[in-house]
């Protein structure tokens, strides 16, 4: 019993710690990339305390930020629900940490006996993943409601609408992979992609696009950052959070980005599979992280490019575009898996999916014309 | 027929180009606008304004300063431009200026401020004091290293700390200072010309009066040359 617990801790604690430290690096990376996109330099020197050495490329910025967060005053608004106000950031962080342990992230030091009792090598890992991440919606709404602030509440309401809507295309696009593998186990999904990643199939490519867009909305990332739209509703559900509680929210947000991109890597990019993994098994976790960071780069790149959507555009995009397309993709995948002829399935699937996407986008643009202004001219 | 999503990909190409070129462009001047902070780790505190020369553009401004025309180590109060008219104090929207006039031993106003305080924790850098000043005595400084451990006295800048020479002003805002000097010189010349014209007119009037008097004097003897009793008392 104690042995099992120790093994579980030995396998889960490093995962949580690795990703929590990568979170700091990611905030630095995000600031740097955004700065460079805008032709700025970004954080480039932070003094190492008690020395005159400051050319650290800004790598100590997250540490300085973290320290600042910790020493800041924790303010709870007058009339706020104190208990829920405290519970919300915890509830935002814990599911993100839990789902990280579900990823097929093989630690280099894990031997065979440890792997057998891997805390989260479950047969229904993907299902559990979606189940646990949906708690996040509750945390966000809880934060919005408990703050007793109209901006917070608006942000929370936007978040609920958005996260509930985008969960459907997210799950439907993941279902394609589950259909192809015939298992919900993350390890089995990775094993099925040892030679051929699902991103290199027509239905896999389409599913990845849908999954990626929906995952942006699930994690409230730009261009779907309506719940915390700072130019519209200050910071949405973050508005009344300061100090360590805000840090928890921030950490939870980035950990859920890692988690959902880890799932994308598992489903479409073959998890830890990659060159030389057969010879050196420890490379598996390096590949896994490298793929996650590739996706994170694209997310940051998108944030530096695309402006925020309007609320009605956001909902229409989820229900009128992504959901029909992901349902169609299920059928396309079923046919393609049955036919098993790449020279036939590629052009056919691409044609059907592209035609559908194009038609859906035309359908949405039907009533979009040149804008007319009633008062402004 | 446009390809679906081509707008997003086009935008992403633009941002990627900026991202890559910010690292690899040889001629970085056109691609990175940030002017980096000039570190002088061991510089004494009184040299800090010199940093503003190197790290701040000539267009930047934050808080006001008082000008004097002295050079080198002359007493700045000897040539202070401010005459303590208190116009800026009255016009200041957040009311951050406090002025007290200077009087000599006889109680006569000597047209200098004895106290001139600006609370930079209140100042909003609106430059209205600069615009209303009829004596070009107050202008904006670009010094930015103002953080302080004492939030009350440290952020209340006293007269002697506000006093800066016109040369310093020329150093931090060359174009603006030159413009101001030119305008002041022009106004001074105009004033002098006006004064000269007024003097000339006065002189002319005096001459005319003298001429008239002379004429009168010349005419008088004709009327009554031998009557000294007629002169007014």
XYZ file of C-alpha atoms in Angstrom:
610
model
C 0.000 0.000 0.000
C 2.678 2.483 1.104
C 4.874 1.261 -1.753
C 2.151 1.954 -4.252
C 1.602 5.417 -2.857
C 5.298 6.198 -3.051
C 5.407 4.990 -6.628
C 2.412 7.071 -7.516
C 4.010 10.128 -5.960
C 7.308 9.428 -7.670
C 5.562 9.391 -11.016
C 3.094 12.232 -10.611
C 5.100 14.774 -8.620
C 7.853 15.128 -11.248
C 5.239 15.573 -13.981
C 3.557 18.334 -12.038
C 6.895 19.930 -11.184
C 8.282 19.736 -14.714
C 5.241 21.436 -16.160
C 5.060 24.025 -13.380
C 8.637 25.058 -14.093
C 8.015 25.008 -17.822
C 5.145 27.395 -17.124
C 7.650 30.027 -16.005
C 9.671 29.490 -19.138
C 6.547 29.717 -21.282
C 5.541 33.106 -19.886
C 9.024 34.359 -20.767
C 8.778 32.780 -24.215
C 5.402 34.355 -24.812
C 6.615 37.819 -23.879
C 9.681 37.431 -26.057
C 7.812 36.157 -29.108
C 5.093 38.773 -28.850
C 7.720 41.477 -28.448
C 9.615 40.319 -31.511
C 6.433 40.138 -33.555
C 5.830 43.780 -32.616
C 9.472 44.716 -33.313
C 10.298 45.207 -29.673
C 12.990 43.497 -27.626
C 10.978 42.150 -24.722
C 12.418 41.362 -21.296
C 16.187 41.244 -21.747
C 17.848 41.993 -18.468
C 16.986 41.152 -14.912
C 19.560 41.683 -12.245
C 20.699 38.589 -10.424
C 20.074 39.681 -6.821
C 23.075 41.100 -4.930
C 25.267 41.096 -8.042
C 25.816 43.450 -10.909
C 25.180 40.727 -13.467
C 22.087 41.576 -15.435
C 22.505 40.099 -18.921
C 20.179 37.197 -18.288
C 18.078 37.611 -21.450
C 15.186 38.310 -19.125
C 15.066 34.669 -18.093
C 14.688 35.686 -14.460
C 11.607 37.735 -15.283
C 9.202 34.895 -14.315
C 10.995 34.565 -10.971
C 10.655 38.282 -10.356
C 7.006 38.160 -11.401
C 6.369 35.203 -9.129
C 8.018 36.915 -6.183
C 5.957 40.021 -6.791
C 2.774 37.933 -6.906
C 3.624 36.240 -3.629
C 4.262 39.421 -1.670
C 1.252 41.283 -3.004
C -1.744 41.975 -0.852
C -4.599 39.524 -1.230
C -7.721 41.636 -1.672
C -11.204 40.168 -1.406
C -13.903 42.611 -2.509
C -16.414 43.808 0.030
C -19.516 41.666 -0.241
C -17.787 38.892 -2.173
C -18.386 35.259 -1.342
C -15.117 34.664 0.495
C -15.201 30.894 0.349
C -15.952 30.594 -3.348
C -13.522 33.414 -4.062
C -10.820 31.260 -2.507
C -12.044 28.002 -3.986
C -12.176 29.167 -7.603
C -8.420 29.526 -8.255
C -7.750 26.185 -6.572
C -10.419 24.563 -8.685
C -8.867 26.100 -11.777
C -5.443 24.686 -10.967
C -6.166 21.216 -9.655
C -7.894 19.749 -12.751
C -5.124 21.091 -14.953
C -2.539 19.330 -12.792
C -4.598 16.139 -12.697
C -4.957 15.848 -16.448
C -1.238 16.392 -16.930
C -0.716 13.043 -15.204
C -3.015 11.376 -17.732
C -0.713 12.226 -20.616
C 1.530 9.433 -21.919
C 4.559 11.334 -20.735
C 7.211 8.718 -19.998
C 9.669 9.897 -17.418
C 13.218 8.888 -18.323
C 13.860 7.218 -14.971
C 10.636 5.190 -14.843
C 11.430 1.477 -14.975
C 9.063 -1.272 -16.049
C 7.610 -2.002 -12.616
C 6.935 1.667 -12.074
C 5.265 1.943 -15.438
C 2.955 -0.946 -14.638
C 1.464 0.902 -11.740
C 1.694 4.249 -13.446
C -0.743 6.374 -11.512
C -2.680 7.398 -14.516
C -2.031 4.849 -17.254
C -5.749 4.292 -17.401
C -7.739 2.540 -20.072
C -10.103 5.487 -20.364
C -7.582 8.307 -20.087
C -9.011 10.412 -22.930
C -12.525 10.240 -21.532
C -11.283 11.148 -18.072
C -9.297 14.004 -19.587
C -12.401 15.627 -21.043
C -14.341 14.928 -17.866
C -11.789 16.610 -15.637
C -11.090 19.604 -17.895
C -14.789 20.465 -17.933
C -14.457 21.324 -14.217
C -12.484 24.345 -15.402
C -15.691 25.934 -16.669
C -17.111 25.741 -13.183
C -14.007 27.339 -11.679
C -14.144 30.233 -14.085
C -17.809 30.873 -13.478
C -17.280 30.510 -9.742
C -14.593 33.187 -9.902
C -16.865 35.456 -11.870
C -19.784 34.997 -9.548
C -17.922 35.099 -6.225
C -16.162 38.369 -7.025
C -19.368 40.387 -6.815
C -18.286 42.489 -9.720
C -20.218 42.996 -12.927
C -17.176 42.705 -15.138
C -16.234 39.465 -13.453
C -19.720 38.106 -13.851
C -19.848 39.083 -17.505
C -16.503 37.390 -18.048
C -17.682 34.292 -16.234
C -20.862 34.123 -18.284
C -18.947 34.532 -21.508
C -16.570 31.812 -20.371
C -19.353 29.341 -19.652
C -21.013 29.910 -23.014
C -17.722 29.621 -24.813
C -16.288 26.630 -23.013
C -19.478 24.611 -23.148
C -19.890 25.316 -26.860
C -16.345 24.507 -27.864
C -16.209 21.328 -25.831
C -18.437 19.654 -28.434
C -16.186 20.087 -31.488
C -13.226 19.318 -29.243
C -14.592 15.959 -28.191
C -16.011 15.135 -31.627
C -12.668 15.730 -33.318
C -10.906 13.614 -30.714
C -13.501 10.882 -31.234
C -12.132 10.344 -34.751
C -8.824 9.160 -33.345
C -10.534 7.002 -30.744
C -12.545 5.446 -33.556
C -9.382 4.670 -35.512
C -7.512 3.180 -32.549
C -10.444 1.516 -30.854
C -9.220 2.478 -27.406
C -9.440 5.369 -24.952
C -6.045 4.625 -23.468
C -3.443 7.292 -24.185
C -0.674 4.688 -24.277
C -2.519 2.635 -26.892
C -3.237 5.702 -29.006
C 0.470 6.548 -29.008
C 1.405 2.953 -29.797
C -0.981 2.950 -32.764
C 0.934 5.899 -34.217
C 4.401 4.354 -33.964
C 4.798 4.364 -37.727
C 2.207 6.743 -39.026
C 0.995 9.796 -37.122
C -2.675 10.581 -37.484
C -1.869 14.125 -38.591
C -0.759 12.541 -41.898
C -4.231 11.266 -42.699
C -6.859 13.512 -44.295
C -9.378 13.052 -41.488
C -6.620 13.415 -38.901
C -5.503 16.703 -40.403
C -9.049 18.060 -40.425
C -9.642 16.789 -36.891
C -6.419 18.399 -35.731
C -7.461 21.773 -37.144
C -10.818 21.568 -35.395
C -9.231 20.295 -32.198
C -6.623 23.040 -32.216
C -9.158 25.832 -32.747
C -11.480 24.409 -30.103
C -8.583 23.989 -27.675
C -7.738 27.674 -28.091
C -11.296 28.495 -27.093
C -11.251 25.974 -24.235
C -8.162 27.551 -22.710
C -9.430 31.119 -23.341
C -6.536 31.974 -25.595
C -6.503 34.724 -28.193
C -8.396 35.098 -30.549
C -10.995 33.484 -28.250
C -9.991 35.378 -25.093
C -13.416 36.946 -24.652
C -13.835 35.906 -20.994
C -10.832 38.052 -20.066
C -11.072 40.612 -22.857
C -9.070 43.382 -21.229
C -10.222 46.076 -23.632
C -13.884 45.273 -23.038
C -14.416 43.938 -19.521
C -11.107 44.834 -17.781
C -9.925 41.302 -17.074
C -13.182 39.377 -16.941
C -13.256 36.858 -14.137
C -9.670 37.818 -13.127
C -10.675 41.378 -12.296
C -10.967 40.984 -8.539
C -8.059 38.621 -8.084
C -4.681 39.740 -6.841
C -1.568 38.251 -5.372
C -1.253 34.541 -4.992
C -4.796 33.732 -6.076
C -4.153 35.440 -9.380
C -0.908 33.502 -9.677
C -2.842 30.267 -9.175
C -5.253 31.218 -11.947
C -2.376 32.106 -14.196
C -0.603 28.849 -13.461
C -3.814 26.898 -14.002
C -4.355 28.562 -17.352
C -0.892 27.690 -18.607
C -1.031 24.171 -17.223
C -4.289 23.574 -19.047
C -2.618 24.858 -22.215
C 0.134 22.278 -21.666
C -2.447 19.612 -20.952
C -4.634 20.240 -23.967
C -1.641 20.536 -26.269
C -0.265 17.382 -24.705
C -3.512 15.694 -25.654
C -3.246 17.097 -29.182
C 0.267 15.672 -29.402
C -0.993 12.342 -28.082
C -3.900 12.162 -30.491
C -2.368 13.507 -33.670
C 1.422 13.764 -33.401
C 2.243 10.328 -32.035
C 3.015 11.347 -28.437
C 6.632 10.675 -27.643
C 7.301 8.909 -30.936
C 10.066 10.309 -33.065
C 13.453 9.594 -34.565
C 15.961 7.638 -32.417
C 13.400 6.846 -29.743
C 13.798 3.115 -30.365
C 17.492 3.307 -29.528
C 17.205 5.846 -26.706
C 13.878 5.544 -24.854
C 14.650 8.622 -22.733
C 14.237 10.765 -25.867
C 10.519 10.075 -25.747
C 9.757 12.762 -23.151
C 12.023 15.224 -24.998
C 10.051 14.663 -28.184
C 6.817 15.002 -26.314
C 7.813 18.360 -24.851
C 9.276 19.572 -28.138
C 5.980 18.883 -29.895
C 4.044 20.659 -27.148
C 6.290 23.687 -27.467
C 5.873 23.651 -31.231
C 2.123 23.969 -30.726
C 2.607 26.622 -28.034
C 4.695 28.642 -30.460
C 1.809 28.543 -32.936
C -0.597 29.633 -30.183
C 1.574 32.615 -29.268
C 2.092 33.416 -32.933
C -1.694 33.438 -33.410
C -2.081 35.679 -30.387
C 0.278 38.162 -31.994
C -1.675 38.046 -35.250
C -5.405 37.636 -34.917
C -7.780 40.151 -33.321
C -10.438 39.053 -30.863
C -13.789 37.725 -32.084
C -17.143 39.197 -31.254
C -19.427 37.177 -28.972
C -21.938 36.314 -31.706
C -19.148 35.421 -34.129
C -17.676 33.157 -31.493
C -20.870 31.230 -30.890
C -21.732 31.037 -34.581
C -18.269 29.697 -35.320
C -18.638 26.919 -32.782
C -22.192 25.826 -33.581
C -22.531 26.590 -37.272
C -19.045 25.814 -38.497
C -16.922 23.625 -36.240
C -19.650 21.290 -35.021
C -21.129 20.309 -38.424
C -17.638 19.944 -39.781
C -16.495 17.680 -36.969
C -19.606 15.512 -37.360
C -18.945 15.245 -41.084
C -15.357 14.386 -40.296
C -16.554 11.427 -38.245
C -18.301 9.998 -41.314
C -15.372 10.807 -43.582
C -13.034 9.050 -41.174
C -15.307 6.029 -41.028
C -15.265 5.726 -44.817
C -11.540 6.354 -45.065
C -10.755 3.755 -42.403
C -12.853 1.234 -44.292
C -11.343 1.971 -47.713
C -7.687 2.074 -46.541
C -6.366 3.276 -49.891
C -4.294 6.453 -49.458
C -4.334 7.354 -53.168
C -8.130 7.312 -53.087
C -8.931 8.585 -49.624
C -6.644 11.642 -49.681
C -8.187 13.486 -52.644
C -11.697 12.323 -51.824
C -11.610 13.250 -48.152
C -9.841 16.534 -48.828
C -12.423 17.438 -51.442
C -15.421 16.570 -49.272
C -14.063 18.328 -46.172
C -12.914 21.397 -48.026
C -16.199 21.704 -49.900
C -18.107 21.377 -46.635
C -15.944 23.932 -44.872
C -16.242 26.318 -47.772
C -19.997 25.882 -47.962
C -20.385 26.413 -44.233
C -18.308 29.556 -44.298
C -20.339 30.867 -47.262
C -23.516 30.082 -45.380
C -22.295 32.120 -42.443
C -21.280 35.024 -44.625
C -24.615 35.154 -46.399
C -25.882 38.108 -44.450
C -22.537 39.822 -44.184
C -22.333 42.826 -46.425
C -20.647 46.162 -46.356
C -21.306 47.657 -42.977
C -23.725 50.564 -42.853
C -23.525 53.155 -40.136
C -26.583 54.853 -38.792
C -24.993 57.699 -36.893
C -21.278 57.699 -37.492
C -20.048 58.754 -40.891
C -12.677 32.309 -55.075
C -10.487 32.894 -52.078
C -9.006 29.953 -50.250
C -10.704 29.330 -46.922
C -8.798 30.914 -44.071
C -6.312 32.592 -46.373
C -6.740 35.866 -44.512
C -5.446 34.363 -41.289
C -2.513 32.708 -43.022
C -1.622 35.953 -44.761
C -1.657 37.765 -41.412
C 0.440 35.056 -39.844
C 2.980 35.395 -42.641
C 3.294 39.100 -41.871
C 3.854 38.548 -38.161
C 6.298 35.710 -38.816
C 8.263 37.962 -41.142
C 8.484 40.607 -38.430
C 9.484 37.996 -35.877
C 12.283 36.569 -38.019
C 13.538 39.873 -39.354
C 13.806 41.340 -35.886
C 16.560 38.765 -35.300
C 18.254 38.512 -38.657
C 17.944 41.870 -40.298
C 21.376 43.467 -40.603
C 19.950 46.971 -40.579
C 18.216 46.695 -37.256
C 17.483 50.365 -36.975
C 14.360 49.966 -39.021
C 13.116 46.926 -37.213
C 13.684 47.368 -33.496
C 12.405 50.628 -32.181
C 13.330 50.123 -28.547
C 16.143 52.341 -27.370
C 17.938 50.383 -24.703
C 18.651 51.779 -21.285
C 22.169 53.154 -20.916
C 23.482 51.466 -17.804
C 26.014 53.351 -15.751
C 26.105 51.214 -12.665
C 28.535 53.341 -10.660
C 27.340 56.780 -11.670
C 26.744 59.097 -8.715
C 23.264 60.401 -8.211
C 24.051 63.917 -9.383
C 25.020 62.588 -12.789
C 21.660 61.004 -13.409
C 20.283 63.784 -15.624
C 23.158 63.055 -18.019
C 21.556 59.679 -18.635
C 18.428 61.377 -19.799
C 20.511 62.914 -22.580
C 21.464 59.550 -23.954
C 18.463 57.386 -23.376
C 15.509 59.665 -23.967
C 14.302 61.173 -27.211
C 14.234 64.940 -27.569
C 10.462 64.800 -27.676
C 9.939 63.169 -24.306
C 8.717 65.099 -21.313
C 7.555 64.240 -17.865
C 7.704 66.904 -15.171
C 8.313 70.666 -15.232
C 11.548 72.439 -14.320
C 12.462 76.088 -13.799
C 14.900 77.828 -16.127
C 17.686 80.254 -15.294
C 20.131 81.951 -17.645
C 23.246 81.507 -15.527
C 26.342 79.730 -16.807
C 28.506 77.254 -14.957
C 28.690 77.795 -11.218
C 26.893 81.115 -11.085
C 24.123 81.440 -8.565
C 21.039 80.247 -10.433
C 18.793 82.501 -8.366
C 20.600 85.542 -9.774
C 19.256 84.850 -13.248
C 16.045 82.960 -12.540
C 13.402 83.766 -15.100
C 10.455 83.173 -12.789
C 8.977 86.394 -11.369
C 6.573 84.623 -8.983
C 3.511 85.889 -10.858
C 1.680 82.688 -9.812
C -0.119 82.246 -13.134
C 1.018 78.618 -13.387
C -0.047 77.982 -9.815
C -3.545 79.176 -10.647
C -3.785 77.382 -14.003
C -2.427 74.029 -12.847
C -5.343 71.562 -13.184
C -4.304 69.155 -10.403
C -2.974 72.054 -8.276
C 0.464 70.610 -7.755
C 2.409 73.913 -7.780
C 2.969 75.987 -4.646
C 4.639 79.409 -4.895
C 5.544 82.022 -2.286
C 6.806 85.462 -3.292
C 10.066 86.894 -2.057
C 10.148 90.243 -0.213
C 13.211 92.228 0.802
C 13.847 93.736 4.233
C 11.637 96.701 3.498
C 8.696 94.514 2.582
C 9.078 95.233 -1.126
C 8.276 92.430 -3.617
C 11.505 91.525 -5.435
C 9.917 89.473 -8.257
C 11.428 86.119 -7.302
C 9.902 83.027 -5.723
C 11.169 82.191 -2.266
C 9.318 78.874 -2.411
C 8.487 77.034 -5.618
C 7.381 73.436 -5.016
C 6.009 70.933 -7.479
C 4.471 67.747 -6.143
C 5.339 65.266 -8.896
C 3.127 62.632 -7.338
C 0.216 64.927 -8.264
C 1.548 66.445 -11.496
C -0.042 64.933 -14.587
C 2.535 66.235 -17.094
C -0.069 68.251 -18.984
C 2.352 71.093 -19.799
C -0.300 73.750 -19.183
C 2.053 75.633 -16.837
C 4.544 75.810 -19.701
C 1.947 77.168 -22.073
C 0.612 79.870 -19.754
C 3.971 81.169 -18.550
C 4.544 84.639 -20.071
C 8.221 84.637 -19.038
C 9.342 81.260 -20.525
C 10.442 80.397 -17.033
C 8.957 76.896 -16.714
C 9.525 74.089 -19.253
C 9.280 70.313 -19.251
C 12.157 68.154 -18.106
C 12.767 64.671 -19.475
C 14.430 63.200 -16.426
C 12.769 59.900 -15.650
C 14.712 58.269 -12.834
C 12.538 59.660 -10.085
C 11.769 56.644 -7.974
C 12.233 57.379 -4.352
C 11.987 55.724 -0.968
C 10.267 58.716 0.605
C 6.910 59.103 -0.972
C 6.084 62.463 0.667
C 9.214 64.568 0.734
C 10.968 62.627 -1.975
C 8.307 63.401 -4.535
C 7.930 67.060 -3.553
C 10.513 68.808 -5.702
C 11.814 72.080 -4.216
C 12.856 75.236 -6.021
C 16.577 74.565 -6.044
C 16.086 71.075 -7.442
C 13.759 72.417 -10.111
C 16.216 75.070 -11.254
C 18.023 74.058 -14.430
C 20.134 76.155 -16.751
C 19.063 77.082 -20.232
C 22.065 75.076 -21.483
C 20.620 71.930 -19.935
C 17.334 72.697 -21.652
C 19.199 73.022 -24.948
C 20.813 69.675 -24.317
C 17.622 67.706 -23.646
C 15.224 69.470 -26.057
C 17.460 71.177 -28.632
C 14.842 72.068 -31.222
C 12.257 73.292 -28.747
C 14.846 75.329 -26.810
C 16.182 76.937 -29.970
C 12.661 77.811 -31.051
C 11.928 79.314 -27.655
C 15.173 81.318 -27.639
C 14.510 82.605 -31.151
C 11.015 83.650 -30.212
C 12.214 85.350 -27.044
C 14.917 87.188 -28.996
C 12.389 88.221 -31.613
C 9.937 89.433 -29.001
C 12.709 91.297 -27.229
C 13.775 92.926 -30.506
C 10.190 93.860 -31.255
C 9.804 95.303 -27.791
C 12.993 97.273 -28.185
C 11.939 98.519 -31.582
C 8.630 99.556 -30.093
C 10.450 101.219 -27.239
C 12.763 102.941 -29.686
C 9.790 104.079 -31.745
C 8.072 105.300 -28.625
C 11.246 107.068 -27.559
C 11.586 108.588 -31.007
C 7.974 109.740 -30.912
C 8.520 111.172 -27.454
C 11.678 112.881 -28.613
C 9.868 114.213 -31.630
C 7.024 115.442 -29.483
C 9.514 117.028 -27.127
C 11.301 118.608 -30.058
C 8.019 119.847 -31.417
C 7.092 121.236 -28.058
C 10.494 122.853 -27.760
C 10.142 124.285 -31.233
C 6.731 125.613 -30.353
C 8.085 127.062 -27.164
C 10.967 128.556 -29.096
C 8.520 129.980 -31.585
C 6.455 131.279 -28.764
C 9.516 132.640 -27.122
C 10.547 134.170 -30.416
C 7.104 135.649 -30.894
C 6.818 136.938 -27.370
C 9.500 139.579 -27.510
C 7.756 140.992 -30.579
C 4.603 141.458 -28.576
C 6.160 142.666 -25.381
C 9.934 142.591 -25.407
C 10.425 144.824 -22.384
C 8.044 143.442 -19.840
C 9.807 141.035 -17.382
C 6.885 141.297 -14.999
C 4.734 139.348 -17.491
C 6.651 136.064 -16.927
C 4.596 133.626 -14.909
C 5.556 133.014 -11.334
